[in-house]
Coordinates of N, CA and C in Angstrom, one line a residue:
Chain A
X78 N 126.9 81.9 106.5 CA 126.9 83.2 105.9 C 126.1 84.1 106.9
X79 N 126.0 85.2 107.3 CA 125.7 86.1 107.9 C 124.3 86.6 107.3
X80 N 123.4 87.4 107.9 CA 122.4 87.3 107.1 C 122.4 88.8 107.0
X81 N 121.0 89.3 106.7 CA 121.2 90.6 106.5 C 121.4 91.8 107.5
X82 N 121.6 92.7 107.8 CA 122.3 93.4 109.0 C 121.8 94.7 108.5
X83 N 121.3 95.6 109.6 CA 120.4 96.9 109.6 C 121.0 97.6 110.8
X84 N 121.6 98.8 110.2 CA 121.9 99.7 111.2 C 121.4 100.9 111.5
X85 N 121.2 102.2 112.1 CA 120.9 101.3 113.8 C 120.0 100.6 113.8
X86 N 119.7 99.7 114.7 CA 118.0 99.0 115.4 C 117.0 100.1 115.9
X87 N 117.8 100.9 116.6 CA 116.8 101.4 117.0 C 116.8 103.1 117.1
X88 N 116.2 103.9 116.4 CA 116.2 105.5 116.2 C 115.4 106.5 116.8
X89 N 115.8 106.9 117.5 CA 114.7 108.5 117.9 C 115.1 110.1 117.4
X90 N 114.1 110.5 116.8 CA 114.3 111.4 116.1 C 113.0 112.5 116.4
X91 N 113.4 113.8 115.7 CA 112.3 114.7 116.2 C 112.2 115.5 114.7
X92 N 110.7 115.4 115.0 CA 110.1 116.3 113.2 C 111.1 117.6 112.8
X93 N 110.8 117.5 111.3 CA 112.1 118.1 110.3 C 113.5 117.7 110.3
X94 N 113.4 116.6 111.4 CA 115.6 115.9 111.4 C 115.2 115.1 109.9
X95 N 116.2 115.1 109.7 CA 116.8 114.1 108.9 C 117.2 113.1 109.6
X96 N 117.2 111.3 108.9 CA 117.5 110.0 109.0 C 118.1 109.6 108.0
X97 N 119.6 108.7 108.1 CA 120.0 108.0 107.1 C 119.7 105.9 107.8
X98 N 119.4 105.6 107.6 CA 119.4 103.8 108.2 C 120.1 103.1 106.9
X99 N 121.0 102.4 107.2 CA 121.7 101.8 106.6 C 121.7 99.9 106.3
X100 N 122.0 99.1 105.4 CA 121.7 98.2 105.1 C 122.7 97.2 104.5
X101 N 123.2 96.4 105.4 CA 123.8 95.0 104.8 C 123.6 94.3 104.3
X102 N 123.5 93.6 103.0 CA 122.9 92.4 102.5 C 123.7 91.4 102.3
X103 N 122.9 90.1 102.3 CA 123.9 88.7 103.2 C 124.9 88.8 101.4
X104 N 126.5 88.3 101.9 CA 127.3 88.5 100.8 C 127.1 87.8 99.2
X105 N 127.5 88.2 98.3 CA 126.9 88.0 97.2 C 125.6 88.2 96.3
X106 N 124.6 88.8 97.4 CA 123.3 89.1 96.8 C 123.4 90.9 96.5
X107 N 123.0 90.9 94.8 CA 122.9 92.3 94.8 C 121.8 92.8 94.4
X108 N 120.8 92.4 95.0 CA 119.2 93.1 95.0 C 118.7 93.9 96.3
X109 N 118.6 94.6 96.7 CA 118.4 95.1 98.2 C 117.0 96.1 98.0
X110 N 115.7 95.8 98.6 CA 114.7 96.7 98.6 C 114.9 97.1 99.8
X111 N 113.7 98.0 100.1 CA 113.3 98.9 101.7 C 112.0 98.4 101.6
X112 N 111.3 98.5 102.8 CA 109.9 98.3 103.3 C 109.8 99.2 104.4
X113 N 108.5 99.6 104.5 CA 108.2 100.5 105.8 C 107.2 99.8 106.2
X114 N 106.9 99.2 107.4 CA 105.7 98.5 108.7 C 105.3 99.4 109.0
X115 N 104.4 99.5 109.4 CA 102.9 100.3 109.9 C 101.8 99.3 110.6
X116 N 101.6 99.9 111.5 CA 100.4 99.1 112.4 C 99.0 99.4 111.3
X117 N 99.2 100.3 111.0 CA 97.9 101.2 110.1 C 98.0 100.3 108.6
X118 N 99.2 100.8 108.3 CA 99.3 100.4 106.8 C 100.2 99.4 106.3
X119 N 100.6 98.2 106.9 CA 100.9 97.1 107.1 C 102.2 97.5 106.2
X120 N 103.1 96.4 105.8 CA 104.3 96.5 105.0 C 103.8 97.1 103.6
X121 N 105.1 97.9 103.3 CA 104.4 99.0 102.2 C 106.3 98.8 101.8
X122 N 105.9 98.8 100.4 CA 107.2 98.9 99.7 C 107.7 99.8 99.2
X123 N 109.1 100.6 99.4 CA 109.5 102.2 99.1 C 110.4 102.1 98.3
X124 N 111.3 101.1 98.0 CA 112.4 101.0 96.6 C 113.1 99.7 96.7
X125 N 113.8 99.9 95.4 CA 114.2 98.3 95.3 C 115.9 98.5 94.4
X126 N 116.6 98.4 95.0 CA 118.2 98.8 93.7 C 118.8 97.1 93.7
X127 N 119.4 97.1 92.4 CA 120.2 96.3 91.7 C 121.7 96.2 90.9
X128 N 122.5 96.2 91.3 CA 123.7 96.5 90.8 C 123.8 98.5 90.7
X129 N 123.5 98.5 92.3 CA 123.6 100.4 92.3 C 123.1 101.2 91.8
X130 N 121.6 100.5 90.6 CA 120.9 101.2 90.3 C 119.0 100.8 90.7
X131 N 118.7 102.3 91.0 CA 116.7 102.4 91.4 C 116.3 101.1 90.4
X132 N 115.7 100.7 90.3 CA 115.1 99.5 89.3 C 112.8 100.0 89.6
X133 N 113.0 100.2 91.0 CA 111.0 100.4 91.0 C 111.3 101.1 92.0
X134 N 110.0 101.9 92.4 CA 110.0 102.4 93.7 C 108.3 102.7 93.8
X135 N 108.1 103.0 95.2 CA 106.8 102.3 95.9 C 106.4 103.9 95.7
X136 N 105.4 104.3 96.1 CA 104.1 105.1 96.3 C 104.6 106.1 97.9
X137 N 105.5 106.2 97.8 CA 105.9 107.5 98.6 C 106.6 109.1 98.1
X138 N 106.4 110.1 99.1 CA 106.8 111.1 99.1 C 108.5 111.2 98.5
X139 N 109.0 112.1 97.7 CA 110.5 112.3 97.4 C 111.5 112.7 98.6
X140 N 110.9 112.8 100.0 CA 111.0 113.3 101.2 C 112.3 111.4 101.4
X141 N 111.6 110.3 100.7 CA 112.3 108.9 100.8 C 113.3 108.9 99.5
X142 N 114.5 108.5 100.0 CA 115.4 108.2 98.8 C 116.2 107.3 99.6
X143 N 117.0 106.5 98.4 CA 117.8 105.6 98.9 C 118.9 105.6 97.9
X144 N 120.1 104.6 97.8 CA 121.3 104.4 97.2 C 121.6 103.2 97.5
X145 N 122.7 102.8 96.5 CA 123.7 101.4 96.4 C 124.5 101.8 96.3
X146 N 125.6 101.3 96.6 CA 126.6 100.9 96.7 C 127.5 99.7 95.8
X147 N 128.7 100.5 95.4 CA 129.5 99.5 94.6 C 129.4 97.6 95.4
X148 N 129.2 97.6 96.7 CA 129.9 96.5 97.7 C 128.0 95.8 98.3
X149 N 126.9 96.8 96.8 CA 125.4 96.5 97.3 C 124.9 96.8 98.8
X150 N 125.9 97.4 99.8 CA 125.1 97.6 101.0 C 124.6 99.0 99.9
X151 N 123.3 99.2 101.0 CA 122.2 100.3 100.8 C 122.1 101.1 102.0
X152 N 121.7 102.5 101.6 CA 121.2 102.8 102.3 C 120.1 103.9 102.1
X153 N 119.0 104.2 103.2 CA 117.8 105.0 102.8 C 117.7 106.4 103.4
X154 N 117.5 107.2 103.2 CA 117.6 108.5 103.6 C 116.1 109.2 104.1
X155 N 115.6 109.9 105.0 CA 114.3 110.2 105.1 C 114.4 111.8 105.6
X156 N 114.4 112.6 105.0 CA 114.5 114.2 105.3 C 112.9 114.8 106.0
X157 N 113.4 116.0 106.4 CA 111.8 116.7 106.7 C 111.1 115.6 107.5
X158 N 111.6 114.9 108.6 CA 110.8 113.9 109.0 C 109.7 114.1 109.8
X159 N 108.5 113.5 109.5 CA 107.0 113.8 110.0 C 106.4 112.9 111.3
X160 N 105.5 112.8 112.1 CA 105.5 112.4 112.9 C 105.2 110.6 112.1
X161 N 104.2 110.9 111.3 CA 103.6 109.5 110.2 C 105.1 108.5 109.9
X162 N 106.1 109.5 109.9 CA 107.5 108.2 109.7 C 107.6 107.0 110.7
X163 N 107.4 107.5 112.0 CA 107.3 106.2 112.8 C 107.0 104.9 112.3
X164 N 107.7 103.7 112.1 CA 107.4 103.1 112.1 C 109.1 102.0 112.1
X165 N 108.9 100.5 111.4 CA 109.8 99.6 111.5 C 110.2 99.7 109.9
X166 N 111.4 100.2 109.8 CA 112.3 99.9 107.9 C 112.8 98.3 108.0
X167 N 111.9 98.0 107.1 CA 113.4 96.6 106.8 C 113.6 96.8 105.8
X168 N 114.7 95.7 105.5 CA 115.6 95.7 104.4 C 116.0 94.4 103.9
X169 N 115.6 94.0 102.6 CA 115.8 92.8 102.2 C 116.4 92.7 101.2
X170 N 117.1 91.3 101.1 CA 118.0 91.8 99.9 C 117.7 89.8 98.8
X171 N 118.2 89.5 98.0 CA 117.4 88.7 97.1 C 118.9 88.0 96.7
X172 N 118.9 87.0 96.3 CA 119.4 86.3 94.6 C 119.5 85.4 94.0
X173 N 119.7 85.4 93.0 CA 120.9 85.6 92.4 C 120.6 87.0 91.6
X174 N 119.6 87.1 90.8 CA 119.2 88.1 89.8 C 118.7 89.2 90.6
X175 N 117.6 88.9 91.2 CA 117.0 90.3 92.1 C 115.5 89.8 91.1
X176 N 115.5 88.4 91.0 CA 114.4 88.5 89.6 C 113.5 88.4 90.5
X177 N 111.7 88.3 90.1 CA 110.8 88.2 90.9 C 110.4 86.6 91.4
X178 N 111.1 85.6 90.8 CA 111.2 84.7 91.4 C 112.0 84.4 92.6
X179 N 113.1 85.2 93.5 CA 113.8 84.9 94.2 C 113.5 84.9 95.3
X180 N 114.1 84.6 96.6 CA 113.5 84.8 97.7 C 114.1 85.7 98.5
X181 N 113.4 86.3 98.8 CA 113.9 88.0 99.8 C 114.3 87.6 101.2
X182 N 115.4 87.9 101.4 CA 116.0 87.5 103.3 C 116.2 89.0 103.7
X183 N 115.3 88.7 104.8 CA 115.0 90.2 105.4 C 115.8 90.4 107.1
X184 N 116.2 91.7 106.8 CA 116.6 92.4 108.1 C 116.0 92.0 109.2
X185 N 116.4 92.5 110.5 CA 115.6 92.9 111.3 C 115.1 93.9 111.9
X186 N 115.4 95.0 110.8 CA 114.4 96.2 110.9 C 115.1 97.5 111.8
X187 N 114.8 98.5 111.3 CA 115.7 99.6 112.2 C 114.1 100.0 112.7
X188 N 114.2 100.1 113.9 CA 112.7 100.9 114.6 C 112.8 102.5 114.5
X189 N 112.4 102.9 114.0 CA 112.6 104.9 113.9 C 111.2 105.7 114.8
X190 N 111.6 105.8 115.7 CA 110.6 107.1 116.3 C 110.5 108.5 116.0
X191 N 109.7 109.3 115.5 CA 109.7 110.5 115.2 C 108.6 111.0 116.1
X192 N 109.7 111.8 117.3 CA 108.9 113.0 118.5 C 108.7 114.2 118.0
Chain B
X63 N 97.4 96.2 87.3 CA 98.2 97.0 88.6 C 97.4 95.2 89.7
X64 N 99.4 95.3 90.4 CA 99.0 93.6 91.3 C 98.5 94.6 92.6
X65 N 97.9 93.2 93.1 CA 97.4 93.7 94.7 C 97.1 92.1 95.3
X66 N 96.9 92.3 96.6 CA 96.9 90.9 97.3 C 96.1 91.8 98.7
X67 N 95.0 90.6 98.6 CA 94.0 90.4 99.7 C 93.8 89.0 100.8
X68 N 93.9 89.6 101.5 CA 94.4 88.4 102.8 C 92.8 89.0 103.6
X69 N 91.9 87.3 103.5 CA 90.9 87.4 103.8 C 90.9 87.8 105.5
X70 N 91.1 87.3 105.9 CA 91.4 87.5 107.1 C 92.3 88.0 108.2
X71 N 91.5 88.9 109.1 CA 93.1 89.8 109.5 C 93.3 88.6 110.8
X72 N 92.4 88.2 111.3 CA 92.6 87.2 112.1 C 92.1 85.7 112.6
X73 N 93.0 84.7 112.5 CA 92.3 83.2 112.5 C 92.6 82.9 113.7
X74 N 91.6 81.8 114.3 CA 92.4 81.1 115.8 C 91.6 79.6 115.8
X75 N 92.9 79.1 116.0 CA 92.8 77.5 115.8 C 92.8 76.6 117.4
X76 N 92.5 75.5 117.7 CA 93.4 75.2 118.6 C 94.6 73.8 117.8
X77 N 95.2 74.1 119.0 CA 96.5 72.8 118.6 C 96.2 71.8 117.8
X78 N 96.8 71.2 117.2 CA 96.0 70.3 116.4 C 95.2 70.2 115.2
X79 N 94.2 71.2 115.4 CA 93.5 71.2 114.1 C 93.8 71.9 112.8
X80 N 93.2 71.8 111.8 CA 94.0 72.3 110.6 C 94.4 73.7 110.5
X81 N 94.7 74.7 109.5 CA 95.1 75.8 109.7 C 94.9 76.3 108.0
X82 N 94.5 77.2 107.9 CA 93.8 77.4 106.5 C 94.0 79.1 106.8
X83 N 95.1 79.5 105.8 CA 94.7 80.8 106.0 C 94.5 81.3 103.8
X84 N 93.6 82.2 104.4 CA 93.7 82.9 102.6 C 94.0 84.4 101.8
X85 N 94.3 84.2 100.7 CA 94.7 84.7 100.4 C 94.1 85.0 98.9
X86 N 93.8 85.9 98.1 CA 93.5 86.1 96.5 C 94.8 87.1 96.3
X87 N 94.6 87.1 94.9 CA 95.9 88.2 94.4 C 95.2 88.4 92.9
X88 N 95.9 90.0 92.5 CA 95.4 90.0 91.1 C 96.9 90.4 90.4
X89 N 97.1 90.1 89.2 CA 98.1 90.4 88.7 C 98.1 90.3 87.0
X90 N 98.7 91.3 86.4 CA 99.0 91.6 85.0 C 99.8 90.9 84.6
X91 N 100.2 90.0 85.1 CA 101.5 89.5 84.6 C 102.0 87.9 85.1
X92 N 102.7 86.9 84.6 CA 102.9 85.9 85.8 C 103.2 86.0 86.9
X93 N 102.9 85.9 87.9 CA 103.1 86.4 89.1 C 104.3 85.2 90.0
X94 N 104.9 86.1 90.7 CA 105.7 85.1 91.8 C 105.0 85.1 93.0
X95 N 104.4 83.9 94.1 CA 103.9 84.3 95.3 C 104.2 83.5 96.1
X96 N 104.3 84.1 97.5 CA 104.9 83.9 98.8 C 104.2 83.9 99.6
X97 N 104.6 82.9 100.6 CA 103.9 83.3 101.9 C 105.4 83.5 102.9
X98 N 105.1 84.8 104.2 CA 106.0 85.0 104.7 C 105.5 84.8 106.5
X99 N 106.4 84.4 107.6 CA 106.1 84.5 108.5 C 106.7 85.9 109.2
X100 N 106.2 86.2 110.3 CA 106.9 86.8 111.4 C 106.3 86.9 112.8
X101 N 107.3 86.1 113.6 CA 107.3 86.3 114.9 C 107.4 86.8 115.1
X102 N 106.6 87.4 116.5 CA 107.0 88.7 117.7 C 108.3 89.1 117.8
X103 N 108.7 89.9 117.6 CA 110.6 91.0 117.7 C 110.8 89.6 117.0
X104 N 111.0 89.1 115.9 CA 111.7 88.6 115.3 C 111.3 89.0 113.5
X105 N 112.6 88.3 112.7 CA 112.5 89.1 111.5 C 111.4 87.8 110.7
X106 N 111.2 88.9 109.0 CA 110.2 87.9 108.0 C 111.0 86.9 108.2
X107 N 110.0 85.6 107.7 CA 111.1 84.5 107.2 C 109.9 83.6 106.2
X108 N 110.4 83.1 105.0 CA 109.8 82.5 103.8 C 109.2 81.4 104.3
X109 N 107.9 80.7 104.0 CA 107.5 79.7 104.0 C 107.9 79.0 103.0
X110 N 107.4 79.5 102.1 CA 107.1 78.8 100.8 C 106.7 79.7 99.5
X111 N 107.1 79.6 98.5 CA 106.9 80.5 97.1 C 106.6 79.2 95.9
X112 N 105.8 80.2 95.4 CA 105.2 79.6 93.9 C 106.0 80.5 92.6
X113 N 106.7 79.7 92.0 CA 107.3 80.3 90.7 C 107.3 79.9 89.5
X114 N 105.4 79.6 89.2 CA 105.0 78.4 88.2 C 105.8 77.5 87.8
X115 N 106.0 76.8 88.5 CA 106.6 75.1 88.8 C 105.0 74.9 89.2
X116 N 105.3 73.9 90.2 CA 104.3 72.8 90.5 C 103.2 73.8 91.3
X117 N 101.8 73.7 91.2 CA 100.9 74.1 91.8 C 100.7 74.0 93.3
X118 N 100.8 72.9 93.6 CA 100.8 72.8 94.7 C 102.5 73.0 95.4
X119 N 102.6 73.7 96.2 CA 103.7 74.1 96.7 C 104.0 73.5 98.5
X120 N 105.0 72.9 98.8 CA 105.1 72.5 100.3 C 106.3 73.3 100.9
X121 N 106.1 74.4 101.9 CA 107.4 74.9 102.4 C 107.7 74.0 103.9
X122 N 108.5 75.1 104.6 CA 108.7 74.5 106.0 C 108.0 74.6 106.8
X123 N 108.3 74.1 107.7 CA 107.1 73.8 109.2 C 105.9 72.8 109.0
X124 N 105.4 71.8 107.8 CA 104.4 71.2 107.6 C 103.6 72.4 106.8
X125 N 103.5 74.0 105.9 CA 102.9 74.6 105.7 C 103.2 74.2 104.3
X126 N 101.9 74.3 103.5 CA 102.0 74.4 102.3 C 100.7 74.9 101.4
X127 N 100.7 75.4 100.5 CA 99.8 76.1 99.5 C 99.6 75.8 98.3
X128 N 98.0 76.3 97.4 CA 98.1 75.4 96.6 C 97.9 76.3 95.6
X129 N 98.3 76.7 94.3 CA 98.1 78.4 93.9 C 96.8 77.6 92.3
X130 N 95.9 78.8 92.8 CA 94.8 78.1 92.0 C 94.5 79.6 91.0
X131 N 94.9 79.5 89.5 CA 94.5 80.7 88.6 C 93.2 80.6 88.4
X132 N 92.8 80.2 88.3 CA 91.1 80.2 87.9 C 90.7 81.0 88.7
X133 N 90.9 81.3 90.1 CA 90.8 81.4 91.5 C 91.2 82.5 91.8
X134 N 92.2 82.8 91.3 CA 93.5 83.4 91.9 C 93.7 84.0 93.0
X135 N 93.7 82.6 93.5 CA 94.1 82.3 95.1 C 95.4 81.7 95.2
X136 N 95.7 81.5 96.4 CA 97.2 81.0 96.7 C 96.9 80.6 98.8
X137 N 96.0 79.8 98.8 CA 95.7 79.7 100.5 C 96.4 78.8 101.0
X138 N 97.4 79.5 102.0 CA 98.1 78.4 103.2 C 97.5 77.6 103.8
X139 N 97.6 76.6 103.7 CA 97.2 75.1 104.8 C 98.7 74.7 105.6
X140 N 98.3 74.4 106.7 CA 98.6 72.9 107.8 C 98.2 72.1 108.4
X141 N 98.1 70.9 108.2 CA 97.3 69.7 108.4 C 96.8 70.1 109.9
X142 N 97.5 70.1 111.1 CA 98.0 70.0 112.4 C 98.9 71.3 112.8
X143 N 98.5 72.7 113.9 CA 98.5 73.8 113.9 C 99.3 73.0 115.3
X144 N 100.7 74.0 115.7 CA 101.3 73.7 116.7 C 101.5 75.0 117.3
X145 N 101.5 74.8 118.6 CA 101.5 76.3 119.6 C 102.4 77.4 118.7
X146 N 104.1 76.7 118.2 CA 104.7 77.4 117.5 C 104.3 78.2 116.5
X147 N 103.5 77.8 116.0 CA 102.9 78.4 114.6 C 102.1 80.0 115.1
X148 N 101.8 80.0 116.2 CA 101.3 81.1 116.5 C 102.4 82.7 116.2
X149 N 101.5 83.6 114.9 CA 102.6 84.7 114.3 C 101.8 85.0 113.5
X150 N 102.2 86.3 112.3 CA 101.7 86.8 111.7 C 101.9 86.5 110.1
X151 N 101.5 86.1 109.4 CA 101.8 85.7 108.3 C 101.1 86.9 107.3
X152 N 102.1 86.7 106.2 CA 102.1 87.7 104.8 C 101.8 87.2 103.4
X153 N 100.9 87.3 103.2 CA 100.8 86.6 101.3 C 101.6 87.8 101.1
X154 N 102.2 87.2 99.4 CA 103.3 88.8 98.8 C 103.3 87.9 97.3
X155 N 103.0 89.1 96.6 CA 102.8 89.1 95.1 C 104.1 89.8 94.6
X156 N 104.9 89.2 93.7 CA 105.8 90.0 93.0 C 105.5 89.5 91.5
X157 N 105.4 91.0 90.4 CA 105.4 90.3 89.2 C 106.4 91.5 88.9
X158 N 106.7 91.7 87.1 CA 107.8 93.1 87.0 C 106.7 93.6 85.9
X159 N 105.6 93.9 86.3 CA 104.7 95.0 85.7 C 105.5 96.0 85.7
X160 N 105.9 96.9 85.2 CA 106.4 98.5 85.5 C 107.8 98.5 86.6
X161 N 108.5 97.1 86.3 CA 109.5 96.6 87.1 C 109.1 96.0 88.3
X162 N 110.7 95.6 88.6 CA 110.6 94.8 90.2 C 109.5 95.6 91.0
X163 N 108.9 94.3 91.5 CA 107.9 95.4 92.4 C 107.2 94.1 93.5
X164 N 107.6 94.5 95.1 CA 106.6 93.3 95.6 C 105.6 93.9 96.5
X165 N 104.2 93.5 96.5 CA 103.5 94.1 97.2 C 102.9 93.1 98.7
X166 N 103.0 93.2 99.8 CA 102.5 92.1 100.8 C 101.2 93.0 100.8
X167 N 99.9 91.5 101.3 CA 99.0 91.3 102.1 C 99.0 92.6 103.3
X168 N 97.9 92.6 104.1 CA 97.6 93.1 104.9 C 98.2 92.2 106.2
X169 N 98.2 90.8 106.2 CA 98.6 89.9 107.3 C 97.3 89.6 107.9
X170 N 97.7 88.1 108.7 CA 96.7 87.6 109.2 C 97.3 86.9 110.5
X171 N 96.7 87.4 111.4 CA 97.6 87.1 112.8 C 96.9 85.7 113.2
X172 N 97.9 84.8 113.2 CA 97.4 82.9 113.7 C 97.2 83.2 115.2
X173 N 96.1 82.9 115.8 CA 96.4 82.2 117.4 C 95.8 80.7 117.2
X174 N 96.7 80.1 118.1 CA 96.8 79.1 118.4 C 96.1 78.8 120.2
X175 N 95.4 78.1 120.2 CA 94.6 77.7 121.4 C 95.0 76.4 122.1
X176 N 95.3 76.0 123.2 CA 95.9 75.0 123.5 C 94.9 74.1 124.1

């Protein structure tokens, strides 16, 4: 099976652009979160969808939104972008349920620079 | 409200000797916990998870953890620390307080001394 797949890898952007990064989850699994890496603020969690619908979402600005998909790819959207977005998105996706017992297989992260 | 504290941001072993990294967590709820790795430019990858089953927990690589409530701790051990092992590791708490929700550790970067 193919595992999870993050597009692009790698992003440069400049303050006030908008970013969409996008997310494959390995086939059959319909749980898919986001994570932001930070050297500062270590992995920090920004949302989590389940059958196309928000289920929790982390302690960030409305500036972060995301979506599902009928087919569970995801993807995250980052508007008004500030220099502080820099950092690594992954994307992991779970299953069978998306329950808190499962185990999360994670991306390998889209790198996003904000100049 | 969960949270996880990873005593240490950084351990260094040499080869061979044991490997003990820690971890506490607080949580409202039964909690699910993980330990996660990550190599340099490479992605997380699971050790090992506790999903109250058996307390003592053994994942891959020879790592395993023993999750203690009284404590509420969850500390990685390896008998025998191999150059490989050198990475960054993640304790991660998920319970569904207020829904799906997982929080990682701060990380604790292993070196390994040869």
């Amino acid at each position: 099976k193919a595992g999870v797949t993050q597009t692009p890898r790698y992003l440069i952007k400049t303050r006030g652009q908008q970013v969409t990064l996008s997310c494959s989850p390995i086939s059959g699994h319909r749980s898919v979160s986001w994570y932001q890496q930070t050297p500062g603020q270590g992995l920090q969690f920004l949302f989590e969808y389940f059958s196309e619908t928000q289920r929790n979402k982390g302690n960030f600005p409305g500036r972060f939104s995301g979506r599902q998909f009928s087919n569970s790819r995801s993807e995250m959207n980052v508007s008004t972008l500030e220099l502080g977005d820099s950092a690594l998105y992954l994307c992991a996706s779970s299953f069978p349920h998306g329950q808190i017992t499962d185990t999360q297989y994670f991306g390998p992260g889209t790198r996003l620079t904000v100049l | 409200a969960q949270s996880v504290t990873q005593l240490d941001s950084h351990v260094s072993v040499s080869e061979g000797t044991p490997v003990l990294l820690r971890c506490n967590y607080s949580s409202s709820y039964s909690p699910s916990l993980f330990w996660y790795v990550q190599h340099p430019n490479k992605g997380l990858q699971l050790l090992l998870k506790y999903t109250s089953a058996a307390t003592l927990v053994k994942g891959i690589n020879g790592f395993e953890a023993e999750f203690k409530k009284s404590e509420t701790s969850f500390h990685l051990t390896k008998p025998s620390a191999h150059m490989s092992d050198a990475a960054e590791y993640f304790c991660v708490v998920s319970d569904q307080g207020g829904g799906f929700k997982t929080i990682f550790g701060a990380g604790t970067r292993l070196f390994v001394k040869a």
